[in-house]
Amino acid sequence: MDMLPLVYALSNTRLLIDATHINAGNVLATQKKIWALAAHCTTSNEFIDVVPGMNSLTLYLRSSAQLTHWQRTLPALWADIKSSDFSGNHHVINTHYNGADLLSLAQFHNLTVQEVINIHCATQYHVLFLGFQPGFAYLHGLDPRLHTPRRAEPRIKVPKGAVAIGAAQTGIYPADTPGGWHIIGHSDTELFNSNNTPACLLQPGDTLAFVATHTQELAND
């Protein structure tokens, strides 16, 4: 029998689904179930907001009268729902690989700049969830050859659109912000606009690919 998530009442209108103990070795499999369940709950129109997290889902009910019903129903829904019930959008992120840390990151891994670019572009990434700032997507799929410890000294300002790597993650900064990831490039793709619906371009469960549109000529020594 498949393991079921834990369901907690955080308030009289808020539920947390915790699936951190399920498929601990397969993050993406658990997230796919989270996305499918989130889509199902959204279509019920009984929630003000549905927020996928890392192996978790937070649900904000419109009415406290439905709390007990959903707390009892959600484990069964998890058992019945299939990951294939959900399909996200795919995004192509045109990227200028000219970042301030591109050369040093390549040297850290004993790779050429072009090898770093090729490896970074070779993966189809999955958006696990959004966090840190509006529109910032935590991506799954960075090749282990590019896993890089975060900078010892974070920058006070990382520019909007910076494509960067930090530890086992890669991502794009939607706005100017402090940050400790290594900047390898830049994208002009707008990730957050409060006038759009939804305001965030990338959504949990979406996929994306980085495509090199310009490469700065950098020496490797």
PDB file of C-alpha atoms in Angstrom:
ATOM      1  CA  MET A   1       0.000   0.000   0.000  1.00  0.00           C
ATOM      2  CA  ASP A   2       1.293   3.443  -0.910  1.00  0.00           C
ATOM      3  CA  MET A   3       2.164   5.768   1.935  1.00  0.00           C
ATOM      4  CA  LEU A   4      -0.269   8.601   2.558  1.00  0.00           C
ATOM      5  CA  PRO A   5       0.572  12.206   3.443  1.00  0.00           C
ATOM      6  CA  LEU A   6      -0.098  13.720   6.834  1.00  0.00           C
ATOM      7  CA  VAL A   7      -2.822  16.392   6.961  1.00  0.00           C
ATOM      8  CA  TYR A   8      -2.685  19.097   9.621  1.00  0.00           C
ATOM      9  CA  ALA A   9      -5.191  21.822  10.457  1.00  0.00           C
ATOM     10  CA  LEU A  10      -3.150  24.993  10.845  1.00  0.00           C
ATOM     11  CA  SER A  11      -6.229  27.086  11.614  1.00  0.00           C
ATOM     12  CA  ASN A  12      -9.987  26.777  11.125  1.00  0.00           C
ATOM     13  CA  THR A  13      -9.576  27.625   7.432  1.00  0.00           C
ATOM     14  CA  ARG A  14      -6.084  26.353   6.612  1.00  0.00           C
ATOM     15  CA  LEU A  15      -4.751  22.838   5.971  1.00  0.00           C
ATOM     16  CA  LEU A  16      -1.209  21.596   5.429  1.00  0.00           C
ATOM     17  CA  ILE A  17      -0.501  18.403   3.507  1.00  0.00           C
ATOM     18  CA  ASP A  18       2.904  17.024   4.471  1.00  0.00           C
ATOM     19  CA  ALA A  19       4.393  14.421   2.098  1.00  0.00           C
ATOM     20  CA  THR A  20       8.041  14.766   3.114  1.00  0.00           C
ATOM     21  CA  HIS A  21       8.175  11.120   4.257  1.00  0.00           C
ATOM     22  CA  ILE A  22       6.962   9.764   0.898  1.00  0.00           C
ATOM     23  CA  ASN A  23       9.444   8.787  -1.831  1.00  0.00           C
ATOM     24  CA  ALA A  24      12.274  10.483   0.026  1.00  0.00           C
ATOM     25  CA  GLY A  25      14.695   9.407  -2.691  1.00  0.00           C
ATOM     26  CA  ASN A  26      12.517  10.663  -5.546  1.00  0.00           C
ATOM     27  CA  VAL A  27      11.677  14.322  -5.035  1.00  0.00           C
ATOM     28  CA  LEU A  28      10.120  14.765  -8.458  1.00  0.00           C
ATOM     29  CA  ALA A  29       7.669  11.859  -8.062  1.00  0.00           C
ATOM     30  CA  THR A  30       6.268  13.357  -4.868  1.00  0.00           C
ATOM     31  CA  GLN A  31       6.092  16.849  -6.369  1.00  0.00           C
ATOM     32  CA  LYS A  32       4.115  15.552  -9.346  1.00  0.00           C
ATOM     33  CA  LYS A  33       1.474  14.220  -6.959  1.00  0.00           C
ATOM     34  CA  ILE A  34       1.484  17.584  -5.141  1.00  0.00           C
ATOM     35  CA  TRP A  35       0.873  19.425  -8.426  1.00  0.00           C
ATOM     36  CA  ALA A  36      -1.929  17.061  -9.454  1.00  0.00           C
ATOM     37  CA  LEU A  37      -3.640  17.405  -6.085  1.00  0.00           C
ATOM     38  CA  ALA A  38      -3.217  21.192  -6.168  1.00  0.00           C
ATOM     39  CA  ALA A  39      -4.907  21.328  -9.582  1.00  0.00           C
ATOM     40  CA  HIS A  40      -7.796  19.204  -8.306  1.00  0.00           C
ATOM     41  CA  CYS A  41      -8.303  21.408  -5.249  1.00  0.00           C
ATOM     42  CA  THR A  42      -8.184  24.557  -7.374  1.00  0.00           C
ATOM     43  CA  THR A  43     -10.992  23.318  -9.624  1.00  0.00           C
ATOM     44  CA  SER A  44     -13.198  22.618  -6.571  1.00  0.00           C
ATOM     45  CA  ASN A  45     -13.543  26.390  -6.043  1.00  0.00           C
ATOM     46  CA  GLU A  46     -13.604  25.812  -2.265  1.00  0.00           C
ATOM     47  CA  PHE A  47     -10.224  27.398  -1.634  1.00  0.00           C
ATOM     48  CA  ILE A  48      -9.065  31.001  -1.622  1.00  0.00           C
ATOM     49  CA  ASP A  49      -5.526  29.889  -2.413  1.00  0.00           C
ATOM     50  CA  VAL A  50      -3.627  26.669  -3.100  1.00  0.00           C
ATOM     51  CA  VAL A  51       0.122  26.879  -2.462  1.00  0.00           C
ATOM     52  CA  PRO A  52       2.458  24.025  -3.429  1.00  0.00           C
ATOM     53  CA  GLY A  53       5.699  23.841  -1.462  1.00  0.00           C
ATOM     54  CA  MET A  54       8.558  21.367  -1.291  1.00  0.00           C
ATOM     55  CA  ASN A  55       6.778  18.028  -0.725  1.00  0.00           C
ATOM     56  CA  SER A  56       3.888  19.941   0.828  1.00  0.00           C
ATOM     57  CA  LEU A  57       0.679  21.728  -0.066  1.00  0.00           C
ATOM     58  CA  THR A  58      -1.045  24.483   1.899  1.00  0.00           C
ATOM     59  CA  LEU A  59      -4.756  25.006   1.322  1.00  0.00           C
ATOM     60  CA  TYR A  60      -6.720  28.130   2.331  1.00  0.00           C
ATOM     61  CA  LEU A  61     -10.427  27.324   2.627  1.00  0.00           C
ATOM     62  CA  ARG A  62     -13.192  29.780   1.842  1.00  0.00           C
ATOM     63  CA  SER A  63     -15.286  28.432   4.737  1.00  0.00           C
ATOM     64  CA  SER A  64     -14.320  26.858   8.051  1.00  0.00           C
ATOM     65  CA  ALA A  65     -17.378  24.599   7.691  1.00  0.00           C
ATOM     66  CA  GLN A  66     -15.462  22.549   5.104  1.00  0.00           C
ATOM     67  CA  LEU A  67     -12.370  21.980   7.238  1.00  0.00           C
ATOM     68  CA  THR A  68     -13.285  18.558   8.644  1.00  0.00           C
ATOM     69  CA  HIS A  69     -14.539  17.321   5.269  1.00  0.00           C
ATOM     70  CA  TRP A  70     -11.321  18.169   3.481  1.00  0.00           C
ATOM     71  CA  GLN A  71      -9.098  16.943   6.297  1.00  0.00           C
ATOM     72  CA  ARG A  72     -10.748  13.528   6.010  1.00  0.00           C
ATOM     73  CA  THR A  73     -10.955  13.522   2.201  1.00  0.00           C
ATOM     74  CA  LEU A  74      -7.431  14.582   1.231  1.00  0.00           C
ATOM     75  CA  PRO A  75      -5.584  11.314   2.065  1.00  0.00           C
ATOM     76  CA  ALA A  76      -8.014   9.353  -0.116  1.00  0.00           C
ATOM     77  CA  LEU A  77      -7.646  11.890  -2.908  1.00  0.00           C
ATOM     78  CA  TRP A  78      -3.874  11.485  -2.694  1.00  0.00           C
ATOM     79  CA  ALA A  79      -4.228   7.717  -3.067  1.00  0.00           C
ATOM     80  CA  ASP A  80      -6.532   8.021  -6.080  1.00  0.00           C
ATOM     81  CA  ILE A  81      -4.982  10.893  -7.978  1.00  0.00           C
ATOM     82  CA  LYS A  82      -2.366  10.198 -10.652  1.00  0.00           C
ATOM     83  CA  SER A  83       0.656  12.317 -11.435  1.00  0.00           C
ATOM     84  CA  SER A  84      -0.330  12.178 -15.094  1.00  0.00           C
ATOM     85  CA  ASP A  85      -3.563  14.032 -14.244  1.00  0.00           C
ATOM     86  CA  PHE A  86      -1.549  17.260 -14.267  1.00  0.00           C
ATOM     87  CA  SER A  87       0.369  18.863 -17.112  1.00  0.00           C
ATOM     88  CA  GLY A  88       2.185  22.182 -16.775  1.00  0.00           C
ATOM     89  CA  ASN A  89       3.334  24.654 -19.406  1.00  0.00           C
ATOM     90  CA  HIS A  90       6.747  24.582 -21.055  1.00  0.00           C
ATOM     91  CA  HIS A  91       8.901  27.714 -21.266  1.00  0.00           C
ATOM     92  CA  VAL A  92      11.966  28.483 -23.338  1.00  0.00           C
ATOM     93  CA  ILE A  93      14.304  30.889 -21.540  1.00  0.00           C
ATOM     94  CA  ASN A  94      16.615  32.683 -23.958  1.00  0.00           C
ATOM     95  CA  THR A  95      19.828  33.275 -22.044  1.00  0.00           C
ATOM     96  CA  HIS A  96      22.883  35.444 -22.562  1.00  0.00           C
ATOM     97  CA  TYR A  97      25.711  33.422 -21.014  1.00  0.00           C
ATOM     98  CA  ASN A  98      27.900  36.329 -19.978  1.00  0.00           C
ATOM     99  CA  GLY A  99      27.629  36.223 -16.187  1.00  0.00           C
ATOM    100  CA  ALA A 100      30.260  37.607 -13.843  1.00  0.00           C
ATOM    101  CA  ASP A 101      30.863  34.174 -12.266  1.00  0.00           C
ATOM    102  CA  LEU A 102      30.763  32.038 -15.399  1.00  0.00           C
ATOM    103  CA  LEU A 103      34.516  31.732 -15.808  1.00  0.00           C
ATOM    104  CA  SER A 104      35.261  31.092 -12.140  1.00  0.00           C
ATOM    105  CA  LEU A 105      32.514  28.468 -11.955  1.00  0.00           C
ATOM    106  CA  ALA A 106      33.942  26.721 -15.017  1.00  0.00           C
ATOM    107  CA  GLN A 107      37.391  26.736 -13.458  1.00  0.00           C
ATOM    108  CA  PHE A 108      36.020  25.376 -10.174  1.00  0.00           C
ATOM    109  CA  HIS A 109      34.707  22.332 -12.026  1.00  0.00           C
ATOM    110  CA  ASN A 110      37.677  21.996 -14.417  1.00  0.00           C
ATOM    111  CA  LEU A 111      35.363  22.651 -17.327  1.00  0.00           C
ATOM    112  CA  THR A 112      35.526  25.093 -20.198  1.00  0.00           C
ATOM    113  CA  VAL A 113      33.009  27.939 -20.339  1.00  0.00           C
ATOM    114  CA  GLN A 114      31.373  26.291 -23.349  1.00  0.00           C
ATOM    115  CA  GLU A 115      31.073  22.995 -21.491  1.00  0.00           C
ATOM    116  CA  VAL A 116      29.278  24.761 -18.624  1.00  0.00           C
ATOM    117  CA  ILE A 117      26.876  26.367 -21.085  1.00  0.00           C
ATOM    118  CA  ASN A 118      26.240  23.094 -22.908  1.00  0.00           C
ATOM    119  CA  ILE A 119      25.575  21.216 -19.666  1.00  0.00           C
ATOM    120  CA  HIS A 120      23.288  23.943 -18.338  1.00  0.00           C
ATOM    121  CA  CYS A 121      21.255  23.989 -21.555  1.00  0.00           C
ATOM    122  CA  ALA A 122      21.007  20.202 -21.910  1.00  0.00           C
ATOM    123  CA  THR A 123      18.414  19.676 -19.154  1.00  0.00           C
ATOM    124  CA  GLN A 124      14.655  20.093 -19.117  1.00  0.00           C
ATOM    125  CA  TYR A 125      14.028  21.587 -15.680  1.00  0.00           C
ATOM    126  CA  HIS A 126      10.888  21.241 -13.548  1.00  0.00           C
ATOM    127  CA  VAL A 127       9.529  24.085 -11.432  1.00  0.00           C
ATOM    128  CA  LEU A 128       9.229  22.556  -7.952  1.00  0.00           C
ATOM    129  CA  PHE A 129       7.664  25.563  -6.240  1.00  0.00           C
ATOM    130  CA  LEU A 130       7.902  29.364  -5.969  1.00  0.00           C
ATOM    131  CA  GLY A 131       9.548  31.207  -3.098  1.00  0.00           C
ATOM    132  CA  PHE A 132      12.204  33.680  -1.928  1.00  0.00           C
ATOM    133  CA  GLN A 133      10.618  36.502  -3.930  1.00  0.00           C
ATOM    134  CA  PRO A 134       7.582  36.759  -6.257  1.00  0.00           C
ATOM    135  CA  GLY A 135       8.241  34.796  -9.427  1.00  0.00           C
ATOM    136  CA  PHE A 136      11.388  33.015  -8.219  1.00  0.00           C
ATOM    137  CA  ALA A 137      11.165  29.364  -9.258  1.00  0.00           C
ATOM    138  CA  TYR A 138      13.078  26.579  -7.530  1.00  0.00           C
ATOM    139  CA  LEU A 139      14.095  24.237 -10.329  1.00  0.00           C
ATOM    140  CA  HIS A 140      14.788  20.519 -10.339  1.00  0.00           C
ATOM    141  CA  GLY A 141      17.280  18.933 -12.696  1.00  0.00           C
ATOM    142  CA  LEU A 142      20.629  20.736 -12.465  1.00  0.00           C
ATOM    143  CA  ASP A 143      23.355  18.379 -13.666  1.00  0.00           C
ATOM    144  CA  PRO A 144      25.547  17.285 -10.697  1.00  0.00           C
ATOM    145  CA  ARG A 145      28.598  18.403 -12.681  1.00  0.00           C
ATOM    146  CA  LEU A 146      27.459  21.997 -12.057  1.00  0.00           C
ATOM    147  CA  HIS A 147      26.583  21.723  -8.369  1.00  0.00           C
ATOM    148  CA  THR A 148      28.507  24.581  -6.763  1.00  0.00           C
ATOM    149  CA  PRO A 149      28.660  25.828  -3.156  1.00  0.00           C
ATOM    150  CA  ARG A 150      27.102  29.260  -2.734  1.00  0.00           C
ATOM    151  CA  ARG A 151      29.384  32.272  -2.740  1.00  0.00           C
ATOM    152  CA  ALA A 152      31.249  32.847   0.526  1.00  0.00           C
ATOM    153  CA  GLU A 153      30.190  36.509   0.348  1.00  0.00           C
ATOM    154  CA  PRO A 154      26.708  37.161  -1.074  1.00  0.00           C
ATOM    155  CA  ARG A 155      26.263  40.147  -3.335  1.00  0.00           C
ATOM    156  CA  ILE A 156      24.309  43.107  -2.026  1.00  0.00           C
ATOM    157  CA  LYS A 157      22.576  43.337  -5.402  1.00  0.00           C
ATOM    158  CA  VAL A 158      21.988  40.613  -7.963  1.00  0.00           C
ATOM    159  CA  PRO A 159      20.399  42.178 -11.054  1.00  0.00           C
ATOM    160  CA  LYS A 160      16.950  41.325 -12.324  1.00  0.00           C
ATOM    161  CA  GLY A 161      17.122  38.523 -14.893  1.00  0.00           C
ATOM    162  CA  ALA A 162      20.347  36.998 -13.573  1.00  0.00           C
ATOM    163  CA  VAL A 163      20.620  33.274 -14.311  1.00  0.00           C
ATOM    164  CA  ALA A 164      22.550  31.714 -11.475  1.00  0.00           C
ATOM    165  CA  ILE A 165      23.657  28.520  -9.749  1.00  0.00           C
ATOM    166  CA  GLY A 166      23.674  27.873  -5.999  1.00  0.00           C
ATOM    167  CA  ALA A 167      24.477  24.444  -4.561  1.00  0.00           C
ATOM    168  CA  ALA A 168      22.266  21.910  -6.413  1.00  0.00           C
ATOM    169  CA  GLN A 169      19.894  24.571  -7.764  1.00  0.00           C
ATOM    170  CA  THR A 170      19.748  26.897 -10.721  1.00  0.00           C
ATOM    171  CA  GLY A 171      17.298  29.744 -11.160  1.00  0.00           C
ATOM    172  CA  ILE A 172      16.491  33.210 -12.452  1.00  0.00           C
ATOM    173  CA  TYR A 173      16.204  36.304 -10.275  1.00  0.00           C
ATOM    174  CA  PRO A 174      12.874  38.058 -11.073  1.00  0.00           C
ATOM    175  CA  ALA A 175      13.994  41.369  -9.525  1.00  0.00           C
ATOM    176  CA  ASP A 176      17.059  43.120  -8.118  1.00  0.00           C
ATOM    177  CA  THR A 177      17.866  41.544  -4.777  1.00  0.00           C
ATOM    178  CA  PRO A 178      20.746  40.458  -2.571  1.00  0.00           C
ATOM    179  CA  GLY A 179      21.866  36.925  -3.353  1.00  0.00           C
ATOM    180  CA  GLY A 180      24.628  34.398  -2.912  1.00  0.00           C
ATOM    181  CA  TRP A 181      24.355  32.344  -6.088  1.00  0.00           C
ATOM    182  CA  HIS A 182      26.920  32.355  -8.903  1.00  0.00           C
ATOM    183  CA  ILE A 183      25.774  34.440 -11.875  1.00  0.00           C
ATOM    184  CA  ILE A 184      26.389  32.651 -15.174  1.00  0.00           C
ATOM    185  CA  GLY A 185      24.094  34.603 -17.477  1.00  0.00           C
ATOM    186  CA  HIS A 186      21.129  36.888 -17.998  1.00  0.00           C
ATOM    187  CA  SER A 187      17.606  36.533 -19.383  1.00  0.00           C
ATOM    188  CA  ASP A 188      15.208  39.274 -20.485  1.00  0.00           C
ATOM    189  CA  THR A 189      12.178  37.047 -19.814  1.00  0.00           C
ATOM    190  CA  GLU A 190       9.754  38.794 -17.455  1.00  0.00           C
ATOM    191  CA  LEU A 191       9.010  36.430 -14.577  1.00  0.00           C
ATOM    192  CA  PHE A 192       6.699  38.607 -12.464  1.00  0.00           C
ATOM    193  CA  ASN A 193       4.173  41.270 -13.363  1.00  0.00           C
ATOM    194  CA  SER A 194       1.423  42.168 -10.893  1.00  0.00           C
ATOM    195  CA  ASN A 195      -0.801  43.261 -13.794  1.00  0.00           C
ATOM    196  CA  ASN A 196      -0.799  39.770 -15.340  1.00  0.00           C
ATOM    197  CA  THR A 197      -2.981  36.793 -14.444  1.00  0.00           C
ATOM    198  CA  PRO A 198      -1.269  34.856 -13.069  1.00  0.00           C
ATOM    199  CA  ALA A 199       1.313  37.385 -11.935  1.00  0.00           C
ATOM    200  CA  CYS A 200       4.118  34.798 -12.022  1.00  0.00           C
ATOM    201  CA  LEU A 201       5.107  33.418 -15.421  1.00  0.00           C
ATOM    202  CA  LEU A 202       6.501  30.163 -14.046  1.00  0.00           C
ATOM    203  CA  GLN A 203       4.147  27.953 -12.046  1.00  0.00           C
ATOM    204  CA  PRO A 204       4.762  24.798 -10.002  1.00  0.00           C
ATOM    205  CA  GLY A 205       4.794  21.820 -12.352  1.00  0.00           C
ATOM    206  CA  ASP A 206       5.902  23.805 -15.405  1.00  0.00           C
ATOM    207  CA  THR A 207       9.015  22.805 -17.312  1.00  0.00           C
ATOM    208  CA  LEU A 208      11.620  25.032 -18.881  1.00  0.00           C
ATOM    209  CA  ALA A 209      14.721  24.918 -21.007  1.00  0.00           C
ATOM    210  CA  PHE A 210      17.576  27.414 -21.167  1.00  0.00           C
ATOM    211  CA  VAL A 211      18.669  28.310 -24.699  1.00  0.00           C
ATOM    212  CA  ALA A 212      21.939  30.127 -25.321  1.00  0.00           C
ATOM    213  CA  THR A 213      21.397  33.215 -27.459  1.00  0.00           C
ATOM    214  CA  HIS A 214      24.714  34.904 -26.813  1.00  0.00           C
ATOM    215  CA  THR A 215      27.982  33.776 -25.309  1.00  0.00           C
ATOM    216  CA  GLN A 216      30.630  36.152 -24.068  1.00  0.00           C
ATOM    217  CA  GLU A 217      34.095  35.157 -25.185  1.00  0.00           C
ATOM    218  CA  LEU A 218      35.894  34.280 -21.979  1.00  0.00           C
ATOM    219  CA  ALA A 219      39.321  32.786 -21.575  1.00  0.00           C
ATOM    220  CA  ASN A 220      39.639  29.642 -19.499  1.00  0.00           C
ATOM    221  CA  ASP A 221      42.873  30.577 -17.768  1.00  0.00           C
TER     222      ASP A 221
END
